[in-house]
Every structure is written in C-alpha cells, then in structure tokens.
Amino acid sequence: MAAGAAVTDRCTQYALDVVAGAVIAGEYVRLACQRHLDDLEKAKAAPYRYYFDVKKSEEIINFAEELTIAEGEEQENVTAYPFQCFILGSINGWRTKEKGHRRFRTSYVQLGRQNGKSFINGILACYYGNFDGYKYGKIYCTATKQDQANIVWEEIEKFINSDEELSEWFKVHEHNHTIDCLFTHSEIKALSGDTKSLDGHRAYLGIVDEYHAHKTNQMYKLLEGGIKKLKSALISVITTAGFDLKSPCYKLYEYCCNLLKGVFENDSQFVYIAQLDAEDDLYKKENWLKANPILEFDEDALENLVPIANTARDMGGEDLRDFLVKQLNMWMQWSNSLYIKDIKDWKRCAVLKSLKDFRGSKCYVGVDLSSGGDLTSIAIVIPYMVDGVKKYFVHTHSFIPASRVDDHIKTDKVPYDVWIAKGLVTVTETLGGIKTDYKYIIKYLEDLIKMYELKPQLICYDPHNASAFLSDLEALGFDSVSITQTAKELNDATVDFRLEVRAGNVEIEGVEVGKDKKKVVPFDELLTWSIANAKTISNSYGEIKIDKAVDEDRIDPIDAIIDAWKAAMKEEYKPDTNEVVNEWLEMYEKYMGKGGEKK
C-alpha cells in the first residue's frame, strides 16, 4: 500500500510491519492489521463513515508512556510495545467523520498469559476516567469474582499512587474499590458477578476481565445494554483463551475470527487475537511470539518458557492442556473424555439441506425419553449414497413440558425460549405441563412422515420410561426395537458416528450467515450444544458410551442420534428395482436415439 507507507504513527506502523512480515504474527493479527490498512484506504472515500485520527491515536499512547510502573525493584516509565500501540491507537484513533465519536464500541483482545492484559485495560480506564473530556462517566472493571475484578482496578491504583502529579487528579477509596476522577467527576469501580449492581447504570467504559471464566454472557449484556445511548462508549474484553467451548467468550471469539475473515461485517467491533496458526510447530519458540507478542522484547522470558514447554510436552494431560491454553492462547476443552474433541469437526457437518431434500427416503428413528420434566428428543437419520460413499443426513427435535421451561433456562443457562421460538423445541402443555406427553412425539413423527413421505425402517428407543410411549407407538405400525443404554450395546454406534463426523460423512441442516452468505453454520443450536456437552465413559472392556459431566449438560439429542445410528450404520444400500429399470431405459433411449435406431 503505497499511500500507507508514508504514515509514521505507531499504530499504522505496526500494521505495516506485520503485513510486510517484519513482525512475527499469526493469521488473525495479520488480518486485523490488513483491516486497519484497508480501512485507511476506505476512509479516503466520502461514503465511508470513519476516519483515522492520528492525533487521537498518538494521544493515548503518549499518555500511556507518561505513566509509571512501580512494581519491581525500582520505578520506571511505561514503554508501550508496538502491539500495544496498535491496540490502544486503533481504539482511540478511529472516529466517525460526522461528529468525531469513537468508531469502536466493543473490543475483543485475546493474548497469552502475562502479556499485559490488565495493564492495557488500566491505561484505558485512567485515560477515559479523567482525560477524555467526558464528565460524570461510569467506568466498571468487571469479572466473575471480586478478586479478579480488583486486578484491573489495582493496576489503575498503582498508576495513580506511583505518580505524584497523576494522583492529584484522582481520589482512591480502597475499602469499596472505587476511584473518583476529580476533573471529570467520573467514577472507576470494581464489580464482581453481582450483576444487579450494574442494572440502570450506563458504562462509559465497561471492562470485562478474563471473559473466558464467565459462565454466562449476562454481565457483558448488561454493559452492552447500557451503552447504546452513549456515543463514544466502549466495552473492552481482554482475555486469554479458555477450556470451555460452550462459554460466551468462545462464541465471541468465533464471531471475531469470522469477522476478520470477512464472513461478517461490523465496523464497530475491534479485534486483536494473538495465537499460533494451525500448521505451526507448538514447540518452536519463535512461534510462541504469535501468542505472546511481549516476549519479542524479553529474551530471558522467552527462554524461560522453553523448559515449561518441554515439561508440559513430556507430562502431557492437564499439564500440556494448560500450556497450550494459557501460554499459547489456544482454545481447548478441558476433558480427555470429550466425545467430539474438536467442535469444528461437527460444525463442518452443516450443509444447505433439510428434510425436504430427502423426500421419500428410508430413515431410522431414535428416541431418547426423559424421566418426568426433563428434555425429550427424537432423531431421524437418513443414510444415502454419493459416488459410492455412504452419507447420513441427521435431523433432531426436542420436547419440554411448559412448566419446566423457566427452570431449565436458569439451571442449564441456555436460551430455551429462543430455541422454542426458532422451532427447535416443542413445548408440551398436557399432563399439567409438568411432564412430557409422549403423544406430542408420536404426532410430530407422524406429521414428518406424511409431509416428506419418509419410510421409517426401524424406531429405536431407550427402554427407560418407555412403557407409556410404546402403547402410542404401536398405532404408527412401524417396527421398533429397544436399545439398552449400556457401553456394550452402544459402543459400535458411538465410535462409528464420531468417525463419520470426522470423515465429513454426516450432514445436518445449516444456514448461511455473514455479509455475503459465505459461511454455513448449524441451524440447530440445541443439537450443537448437546454435542459439546457429551463426554465418553467406558466399561472394563474399553467399550464406550456417551454421558454428561453434570445434570445441566443435556445430551438428549445426541443420545437419540446414537440410538438411531445403531441401526442406520448397518443399512446397506440396495437400489430399488424400479429405479434400476428406469435408469436402464433412460440410457437405452440415449444410446438408440429417438428413432429407435442405433446411432
């Protein structure tokens, strides 16, 4: 980019260096830097809403370098490393052309451990608290626990207490972790998971520390709900990767990755994700700089990581996982027993197909029956052939009693109400809405069979709680079989389904997302959630079945699939005689020609 080469501000210079390969960086940092450079070009055109204010960008970096670090043997001035200049400069420099408000209203930064995450948020809080011109603002340092929320707050306190001139602008109240900003009358406060304390407040700056540890997105959403009327408000998430692929942080991480790839478009979201690339050698120390950009400037710390990496590699297990997640900033589920170890394998199963594309097909039905008021699920598995390769299309649906919806939203911490509105879950009203009426399942199955002319070969059900279901099932007139829920009985199906997922032979209904509909994601979020919940347990013979870690981790949809899979995997493709005859006649006509004579 010839025009950009002349720009000397530190934020843009970092972007130029990364794109040119002068700085070791992973794919997502390169994409973030290219986005900055591309937007500089867009800003030259009148229709683009934003421009980059070099003065504002440099202003916050200069402010940072006027601060003092008191921790250690002696005080020293802050040195803003190039990657920190890019983060701070981007957040503060990009502005709206119309009124000069900050462009980025949400920021997601993911760095390895000990890369100055709390340090960056501390700078933002100090600057926006007293030196941004906004009066009576609320700045919240939030985390799941008070001790974690205090970390960023204490970083701010250290900046203030170590600089006599700076301390004149603030008043610190340690007893309630509050700091008064004397010039703007703003307030900086540390808050833990007591989300009620955020209700009714509008945060000018909302800091979400170590978001990977949050079990729900409630705190983030409360902050988000309060900023919509503030023109330059910012929610700043700075975190390491985590161990829970069902967490709201991982969902935000995936969204931000796709945003950088161009799947989504959101000019108000800043993203900086420092991690290794998929093909990188995990034990090559130069690659560690991709997840730990600060180590480029600390050779001793980089060398100290070598024995840690070697020990983690040799010990394996939890030690290796901790190294990969915390030091190399890689998302990884904590459990060795995770059924689908890479959830991306499952999400790649999404295709632009639905049951209507399999009208008239043979299928196998699996039913996982609940005890009382829990989730009940049904699965339809349709085997078919593509170029000699056996494929499977899978459809699931779940049922829940009306009186249990609110309880399950609270205990399971997932949006059943949204899934109900989306048509993924049917609410059963009869039997007092206390337990699932199995007649709903029979009716749902019956309707699908008629609508798509499906040909169920076998209905496979969990015998537990099945007595009431069987009497209704007989009316359908299809063959059924009881599937005992033991590792011995389910091992082959459990293993085979996972292998077929990895091989790309399982298909589920998907939906196009993104600005140009470039990406297909699973439509059934409940099914994906249950897949992520599934763990494996084994018997003394090493045979496995799926299970869950806690009661709130529902696995009913995948249980229903495994039940159906036990029969579906044995299905051998036997062409219909009429289909064979019709294909032969079609080929014969082409060969002989319309006149009935050989061409």
GROMACS .gro file of C-alpha atoms in nm, residues 100-355:
model
  256
  100GLY     CA    1  -1.573   1.258   1.583
  101HIS     CA    2  -1.713   0.989   1.813
  102ARG     CA    3  -1.504   0.677   1.861
  103ARG     CA    4  -1.574   0.414   1.596
  104PHE     CA    5  -1.511   0.105   1.807
  105ARG     CA    6  -1.778   0.043   2.068
  106THR     CA    7  -1.672  -0.312   2.151
  107SER     CA    8  -1.320  -0.452   2.163
  108TYR     CA    9  -1.205  -0.814   2.184
  109VAL     CA   10  -0.836  -0.872   2.260
  110GLN     CA   11  -0.702  -1.223   2.322
  111LEU     CA   12  -0.344  -1.264   2.443
  112GLY     CA   13  -0.140  -1.531   2.617
  113ARG     CA   14  -0.073  -1.513   2.988
  114GLN     CA   15   0.148  -1.228   3.117
  115ASN     CA   16   0.115  -1.009   2.809
  116GLY     CA   17  -0.011  -0.703   2.992
  117LYS     CA   18  -0.386  -0.759   2.953
  118SER     CA   19  -0.483  -0.585   3.279
  119PHE     CA   20  -0.216  -0.326   3.206
  120ILE     CA   21  -0.389  -0.225   2.879
  121ASN     CA   22  -0.730  -0.201   3.044
  122GLY     CA   23  -0.575   0.000   3.327
  123ILE     CA   24  -0.448   0.256   3.075
  124LEU     CA   25  -0.791   0.279   2.911
  125ALA     CA   26  -0.961   0.331   3.250
  126CYS     CA   27  -0.718   0.603   3.361
  127TYR     CA   28  -0.739   0.788   3.032
  128TYR     CA   29  -1.116   0.770   2.984
  129GLY     CA   30  -1.173   0.844   3.351
  130ASN     CA   31  -1.011   1.188   3.359
  131PHE     CA   32  -0.850   1.287   3.031
  132ASP     CA   33  -1.100   1.217   2.755
  133GLY     CA   34  -1.327   1.513   2.826
  134TYR     CA   35  -1.633   1.304   2.920
  135LYS     CA   36  -1.789   1.411   3.252
  136TYR     CA   37  -1.977   1.205   3.510
  137GLY     CA   38  -1.889   0.882   3.339
  138LYS     CA   39  -1.908   0.537   3.493
  139ILE     CA   40  -1.613   0.304   3.441
  140TYR     CA   41  -1.661  -0.053   3.558
  141CYS     CA   42  -1.392  -0.320   3.599
  142THR     CA   43  -1.596  -0.640   3.595
  143ALA     CA   44  -1.518  -1.007   3.642
  144THR     CA   45  -1.687  -1.320   3.774
  145LYS     CA   46  -1.524  -1.282   4.117
  146GLN     CA   47  -1.433  -0.973   4.315
  147ASP     CA   48  -1.065  -1.073   4.337
  148GLN     CA   49  -1.044  -1.087   3.956
  149ALA     CA   50  -1.230  -0.757   3.916
  150ASN     CA   51  -0.986  -0.599   4.160
  151ILE     CA   52  -0.685  -0.690   3.943
  152VAL     CA   53  -0.754  -0.424   3.680
  153TRP     CA   54  -0.869  -0.179   3.948
  154GLU     CA   55  -0.544  -0.230   4.140
  155GLU     CA   56  -0.346  -0.173   3.818
  156ILE     CA   57  -0.514   0.168   3.795
  157GLU     CA   58  -0.445   0.234   4.163
  158LYS     CA   59  -0.075   0.157   4.114
  159PHE     CA   60  -0.053   0.402   3.823
  160ILE     CA   61  -0.210   0.671   4.041
  161ASN     CA   62  -0.014   0.610   4.361
  162SER     CA   63   0.323   0.587   4.185
  163ASP     CA   64   0.291   0.930   4.018
  164GLU     CA   65   0.258   1.230   4.248
  165GLU     CA   66   0.130   1.454   3.969
  166LEU     CA   67  -0.124   1.197   3.847
  167SER     CA   68  -0.250   1.130   4.200
  168GLU     CA   69  -0.376   1.490   4.221
  169TRP     CA   70  -0.638   1.402   3.958
  170PHE     CA   71  -0.785   1.102   4.142
  171LYS     CA   72  -0.905   1.002   4.488
  172VAL     CA   73  -0.875   0.633   4.576
  173HIS     CA   74  -1.118   0.455   4.812
  174GLU     CA   75  -0.969   0.112   4.884
  175HIS     CA   76  -1.248  -0.002   5.117
  176ASN     CA   77  -1.503  -0.027   4.834
  177HIS     CA   78  -1.266  -0.038   4.535
  178THR     CA   79  -1.379   0.295   4.395
  179ILE     CA   80  -1.173   0.574   4.241
  180ASP     CA   81  -1.308   0.927   4.200
  181CYS     CA   82  -1.193   1.113   3.889
  182LEU     CA   83  -1.168   1.466   4.027
  183PHE     CA   84  -1.155   1.659   3.699
  184THR     CA   85  -1.449   1.491   3.522
  185HIS     CA   86  -1.644   1.373   3.831
  186SER     CA   87  -1.639   1.026   3.679
  187GLU     CA   88  -1.605   0.708   3.883
  188ILE     CA   89  -1.398   0.392   3.839
  189LYS     CA   90  -1.534   0.092   4.027
  190ALA     CA   91  -1.452  -0.281   4.052
  191LEU     CA   92  -1.758  -0.505   4.036
  192SER     CA   93  -1.791  -0.882   4.057
  193GLY     CA   94  -2.062  -1.120   3.936
  194ASP     CA   95  -2.339  -0.941   4.127
  195THR     CA   96  -2.491  -0.825   3.802
  196LYS     CA   97  -2.781  -0.647   3.974
  197SER     CA   98  -2.538  -0.374   4.074
  198LEU     CA   99  -2.500  -0.289   3.705
  199ASP     CA  100  -2.872  -0.251   3.638
  200GLY     CA  101  -2.970   0.103   3.548
  201HIS     CA  102  -2.610   0.223   3.500
  202ARG     CA  103  -2.459   0.331   3.172
  203ALA     CA  104  -2.091   0.249   3.150
  204TYR     CA  105  -1.876   0.491   2.953
  205LEU     CA  106  -1.611   0.220   2.970
  206GLY     CA  107  -1.700  -0.137   3.064
  207ILE     CA  108  -1.400  -0.364   3.122
  208VAL     CA  109  -1.465  -0.739   3.112
  209ASP     CA  110  -1.157  -0.911   3.250
  210GLU     CA  111  -1.076  -1.276   3.167
  211TYR     CA  112  -1.406  -1.328   2.988
  212HIS     CA  113  -1.317  -1.695   2.932
  213ALA     CA  114  -1.404  -1.757   3.300
  214HIS     CA  115  -1.760  -1.623   3.265
  215LYS     CA  116  -2.023  -1.899   3.258
  216THR     CA  117  -2.285  -1.671   3.103
  217ASN     CA  118  -2.286  -1.351   2.899
  218GLN     CA  119  -2.514  -1.172   3.146
  219MET     CA  120  -2.255  -0.922   3.269
  220TYR     CA  121  -2.141  -0.843   2.914
  221LYS     CA  122  -2.501  -0.794   2.801
  222LEU     CA  123  -2.581  -0.564   3.093
  223LEU     CA  124  -2.284  -0.347   3.000
  224GLU     CA  125  -2.384  -0.363   2.633
  225GLY     CA  126  -2.741  -0.263   2.712
  226GLY     CA  127  -2.622   0.047   2.895
  227ILE     CA  128  -2.401   0.193   2.621
  228LYS     CA  129  -2.649   0.228   2.335
  229LYS     CA  130  -2.722   0.596   2.412
  230LEU     CA  131  -2.357   0.689   2.476
  231LYS     CA  132  -2.191   0.796   2.152
  232SER     CA  133  -1.832   0.702   2.243
  233ALA     CA  134  -1.881   0.427   2.499
  234LEU     CA  135  -1.662   0.117   2.486
  235ILE     CA  136  -1.680  -0.238   2.619
  236SER     CA  137  -1.327  -0.377   2.642
  237VAL     CA  138  -1.281  -0.754   2.664
  238ILE     CA  139  -0.922  -0.866   2.716
  239THR     CA  140  -0.874  -1.234   2.793
  240THR     CA  141  -0.667  -1.544   2.743
  241ALA     CA  142  -0.817  -1.848   2.572
  242GLY     CA  143  -1.007  -2.090   2.792
  243PHE     CA  144  -1.110  -2.450   2.848
  244ASP     CA  145  -1.486  -2.423   2.789
  245LEU     CA  146  -1.600  -2.429   2.428
  246LYS     CA  147  -1.958  -2.365   2.543
  247SER     CA  148  -1.868  -2.036   2.712
  248PRO     CA  149  -1.991  -1.697   2.584
  249CYS     CA  150  -1.628  -1.595   2.539
  250TYR     CA  151  -1.564  -1.876   2.290
  251LYS     CA  152  -1.876  -1.775   2.100
  252LEU     CA  153  -1.748  -1.417   2.084
  253TYR     CA  154  -1.403  -1.543   1.983
  254GLU     CA  155  -1.552  -1.743   1.693
  255TYR     CA  156  -1.753  -1.441   1.583
  256CYS     CA  157  -1.446  -1.217   1.588
  257CYS     CA  158  -1.240  -1.472   1.391
  258ASN     CA  159  -1.510  -1.483   1.125
  259LEU     CA  160  -1.534  -1.105   1.124
  260LEU     CA  161  -1.163  -1.079   1.043
  261LYS     CA  162  -1.204  -1.341   0.770
  262GLY     CA  163  -1.476  -1.131   0.611
  263VAL     CA  164  -1.769  -1.359   0.691
  264PHE     CA  165  -1.933  -1.084   0.899
  265GLU     CA  166  -1.914  -0.707   0.875
  266ASN     CA  167  -1.912  -0.495   1.191
  267ASP     CA  168  -1.721  -0.167   1.178
  268SER     CA  169  -1.780  -0.102   1.549
  269GLN     CA  170  -1.601  -0.419   1.672
  270PHE     CA  171  -1.225  -0.407   1.725
  271VAL     CA  172  -1.042  -0.741   1.721
  272TYR     CA  173  -0.688  -0.844   1.809
  273ILE     CA  174  -0.635  -1.221   1.852
  274ALA     CA  175  -0.277  -1.335   1.911
  275GLN     CA  176  -0.243  -1.709   1.856
  276LEU     CA  177  -0.042  -1.966   1.663
  277ASP     CA  178  -0.153  -2.084   1.321
  278ALA     CA  179  -0.289  -2.435   1.274
  279GLU     CA  180   0.020  -2.565   1.096
  280ASP     CA  181   0.274  -2.418   1.343
  281ASP     CA  182   0.518  -2.631   1.541
  282LEU     CA  183   0.395  -2.593   1.901
  283TYR     CA  184   0.746  -2.634   2.044
  284LYS     CA  185   0.933  -2.388   1.824
  285LYS     CA  186   0.993  -2.086   2.042
  286GLU     CA  187   0.978  -1.837   1.755
  287ASN     CA  188   0.615  -1.938   1.706
  288TRP     CA  189   0.537  -1.856   2.069
  289LEU     CA  190   0.575  -1.488   1.981
  290LYS     CA  191   0.249  -1.514   1.784
  291ALA     CA  192   0.056  -1.574   2.107
  292ASN     CA  193   0.291  -1.372   2.328
  293PRO     CA  194   0.396  -1.059   2.138
  294ILE     CA  195   0.552  -0.912   2.452
  295LEU     CA  196   0.820  -1.186   2.452
  296GLU     CA  197   0.979  -1.029   2.144
  297PHE     CA  198   1.117  -0.770   2.386
  298ASP     CA  199   1.213  -1.007   2.668
  299GLU     CA  200   1.457  -1.275   2.552
  300ASP     CA  201   1.502  -1.407   2.906
  301ALA     CA  202   1.127  -1.467   2.948
  302LEU     CA  203   1.116  -1.638   2.609
  303GLU     CA  204   1.399  -1.871   2.712
  304ASN     CA  205   1.229  -1.938   3.048
  305LEU     CA  206   0.931  -2.071   2.857
  306VAL     CA  207   1.141  -2.347   2.694
  307PRO     CA  208   1.166  -2.579   3.000
  308ILE     CA  209   0.798  -2.512   3.077
  309ALA     CA  210   0.705  -2.624   2.724
  310ASN     CA  211   0.929  -2.932   2.740
  311THR     CA  212   0.787  -3.036   3.077
  312ALA     CA  213   0.429  -2.990   2.952
  313ARG     CA  214   0.505  -3.195   2.641
  314ASP     CA  215   0.665  -3.475   2.844
  315MET     CA  216   0.396  -3.489   3.113
  316GLY     CA  217   0.103  -3.450   2.873
  317GLY     CA  218  -0.255  -3.449   3.002
  318GLU     CA  219  -0.363  -3.148   3.204
  319ASP     CA  220  -0.012  -3.002   3.209
  320LEU     CA  221   0.001  -2.995   2.830
  321ARG     CA  222  -0.351  -2.854   2.803
  322ASP     CA  223  -0.267  -2.576   3.047
  323PHE     CA  224   0.044  -2.486   2.847
  324LEU     CA  225  -0.148  -2.480   2.517
  325VAL     CA  226  -0.434  -2.274   2.654
  326LYS     CA  227  -0.262  -2.029   2.887
  327GLN     CA  228   0.078  -1.988   2.724
  328LEU     CA  229  -0.005  -2.047   2.357
  329ASN     CA  230  -0.354  -1.895   2.381
  330MET     CA  231  -0.532  -2.190   2.216
  331TRP     CA  232  -0.893  -2.274   2.299
  332MET     CA  233  -0.919  -2.635   2.415
  333GLN     CA  234  -1.184  -2.828   2.604
  334TRP     CA  235  -1.050  -2.943   2.940
  335SER     CA  236  -1.173  -3.303   2.939
  336ASN     CA  237  -0.989  -3.600   2.793
  337SER     CA  238  -1.325  -3.775   2.773
  338LEU     CA  239  -1.482  -3.519   2.539
  339TYR     CA  240  -1.680  -3.709   2.275
  340ILE     CA  241  -1.623  -3.472   1.981
  341LYS     CA  242  -1.284  -3.330   2.072
  342ASP     CA  243  -1.283  -3.057   1.807
  343ILE     CA  244  -1.624  -2.892   1.782
  344LYS     CA  245  -1.518  -2.752   1.444
  345ASP     CA  246  -1.546  -3.107   1.305
  346TRP     CA  247  -1.912  -3.101   1.400
  347LYS     CA  248  -1.980  -2.753   1.268
  348ARG     CA  249  -1.835  -2.853   0.932
  349CYS     CA  250  -2.124  -3.102   0.902
  350ALA     CA  251  -2.364  -2.813   0.832
  351VAL     CA  252  -2.497  -2.814   0.474
  352LEU     CA  253  -2.773  -2.628   0.293
  353LYS     CA  254  -3.013  -2.920   0.306
  354SER     CA  255  -3.320  -3.010   0.507
  355LEU     CA  256  -3.567  -3.299   0.526
   0.00000   0.00000   0.00000
